[in-house]
Coordinates of C-alpha atoms in Angstrom, one line a residue:
X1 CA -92.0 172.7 38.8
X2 CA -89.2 173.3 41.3
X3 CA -88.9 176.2 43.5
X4 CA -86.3 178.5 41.2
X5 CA -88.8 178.0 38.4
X6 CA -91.9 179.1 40.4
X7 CA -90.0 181.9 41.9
X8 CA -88.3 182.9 38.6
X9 CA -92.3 183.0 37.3
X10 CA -93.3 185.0 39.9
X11 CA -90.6 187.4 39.3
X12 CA -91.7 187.6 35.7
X13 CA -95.4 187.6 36.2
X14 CA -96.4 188.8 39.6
X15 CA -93.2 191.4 40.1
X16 CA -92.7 192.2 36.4
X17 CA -89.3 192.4 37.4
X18 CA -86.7 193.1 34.2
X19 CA -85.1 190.6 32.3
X20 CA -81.6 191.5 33.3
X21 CA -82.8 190.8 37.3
X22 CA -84.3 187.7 37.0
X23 CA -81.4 186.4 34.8
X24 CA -79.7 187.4 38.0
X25 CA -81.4 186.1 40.7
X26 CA -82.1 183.0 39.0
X27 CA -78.3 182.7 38.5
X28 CA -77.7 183.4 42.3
X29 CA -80.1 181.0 43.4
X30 CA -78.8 178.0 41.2
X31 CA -75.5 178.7 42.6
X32 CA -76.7 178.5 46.1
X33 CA -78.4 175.7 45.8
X34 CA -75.2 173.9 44.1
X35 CA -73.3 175.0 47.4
X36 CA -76.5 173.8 49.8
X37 CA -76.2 170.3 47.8
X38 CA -72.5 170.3 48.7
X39 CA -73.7 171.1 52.6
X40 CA -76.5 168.5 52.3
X41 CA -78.8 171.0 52.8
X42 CA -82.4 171.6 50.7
X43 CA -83.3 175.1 49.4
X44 CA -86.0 175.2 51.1
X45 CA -84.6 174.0 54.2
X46 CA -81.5 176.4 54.6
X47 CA -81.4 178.1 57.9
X48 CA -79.3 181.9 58.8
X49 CA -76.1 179.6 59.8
X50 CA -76.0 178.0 56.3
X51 CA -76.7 181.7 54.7
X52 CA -73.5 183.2 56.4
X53 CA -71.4 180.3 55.6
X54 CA -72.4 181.2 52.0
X55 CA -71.6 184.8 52.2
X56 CA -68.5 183.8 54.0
X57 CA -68.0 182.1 51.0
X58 CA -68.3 184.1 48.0
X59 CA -65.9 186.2 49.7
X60 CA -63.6 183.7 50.0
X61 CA -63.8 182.8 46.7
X62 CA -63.3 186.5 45.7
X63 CA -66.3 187.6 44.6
X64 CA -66.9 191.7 44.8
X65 CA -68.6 192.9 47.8
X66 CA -70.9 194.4 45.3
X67 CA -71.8 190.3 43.9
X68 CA -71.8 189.3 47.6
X69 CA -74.9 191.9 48.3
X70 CA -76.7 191.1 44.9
X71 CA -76.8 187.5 46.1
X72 CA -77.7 188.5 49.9
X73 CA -80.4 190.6 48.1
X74 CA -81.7 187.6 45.6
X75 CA -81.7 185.0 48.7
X76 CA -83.7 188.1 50.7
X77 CA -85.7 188.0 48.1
X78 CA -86.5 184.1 47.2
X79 CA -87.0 183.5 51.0
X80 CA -89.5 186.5 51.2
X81 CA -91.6 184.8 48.6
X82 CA -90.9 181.7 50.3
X83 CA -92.6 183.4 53.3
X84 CA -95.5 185.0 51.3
X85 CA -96.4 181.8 49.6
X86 CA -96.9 179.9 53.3
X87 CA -93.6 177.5 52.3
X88 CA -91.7 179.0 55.5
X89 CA -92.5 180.6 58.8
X90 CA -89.4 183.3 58.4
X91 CA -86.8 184.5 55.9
X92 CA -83.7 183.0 57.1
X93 CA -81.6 186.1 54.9

């Protein structure tokens, strides 16, 4: 199982998060990832540096600030569980 999906079960399972913000999050995190494969960068692997360049980003690409802090949030959030789960020393968001 890759990372989204384990993190996407873990919203659904352990955080009983609703439907509508996992659909989210999941869809922020794909999309991330399809920029870090662009940067030839892994998911699990991203660094602060590669995070701004992201938000820098989305606002480039003009996204609302409101989308730009939802996907802040969901990267806060994967790279917390990332932390949590021992499969990185700090969040990088």
């Amino acid at each position: 199982m890759d990372l989204i999906e384990e993190f996407k079960s873990y919203l659904t399972t352990e955080k009983k998060s609703s439907a509508n913000t996992v659909s989210s999050y999941v869809r922020d995190l794909t999309q991330f990832n399809r920029y870090l494969q662009v940067e030839g960068v892994s998911l699990a692997e991203a660094d602060t540096e590669v995070i701004e360049g992201y938000d820098s980003w989305l606002t480039g690409k003009g996204k609302s600030a409101a989308t730009v802090t939802r996907s802040l949030a969901s990267l806060k959030c994967f790279y917390g569980w990332m932390v949590s789960t021992g499969r990185r020393e700090s969040n990088p968001a």
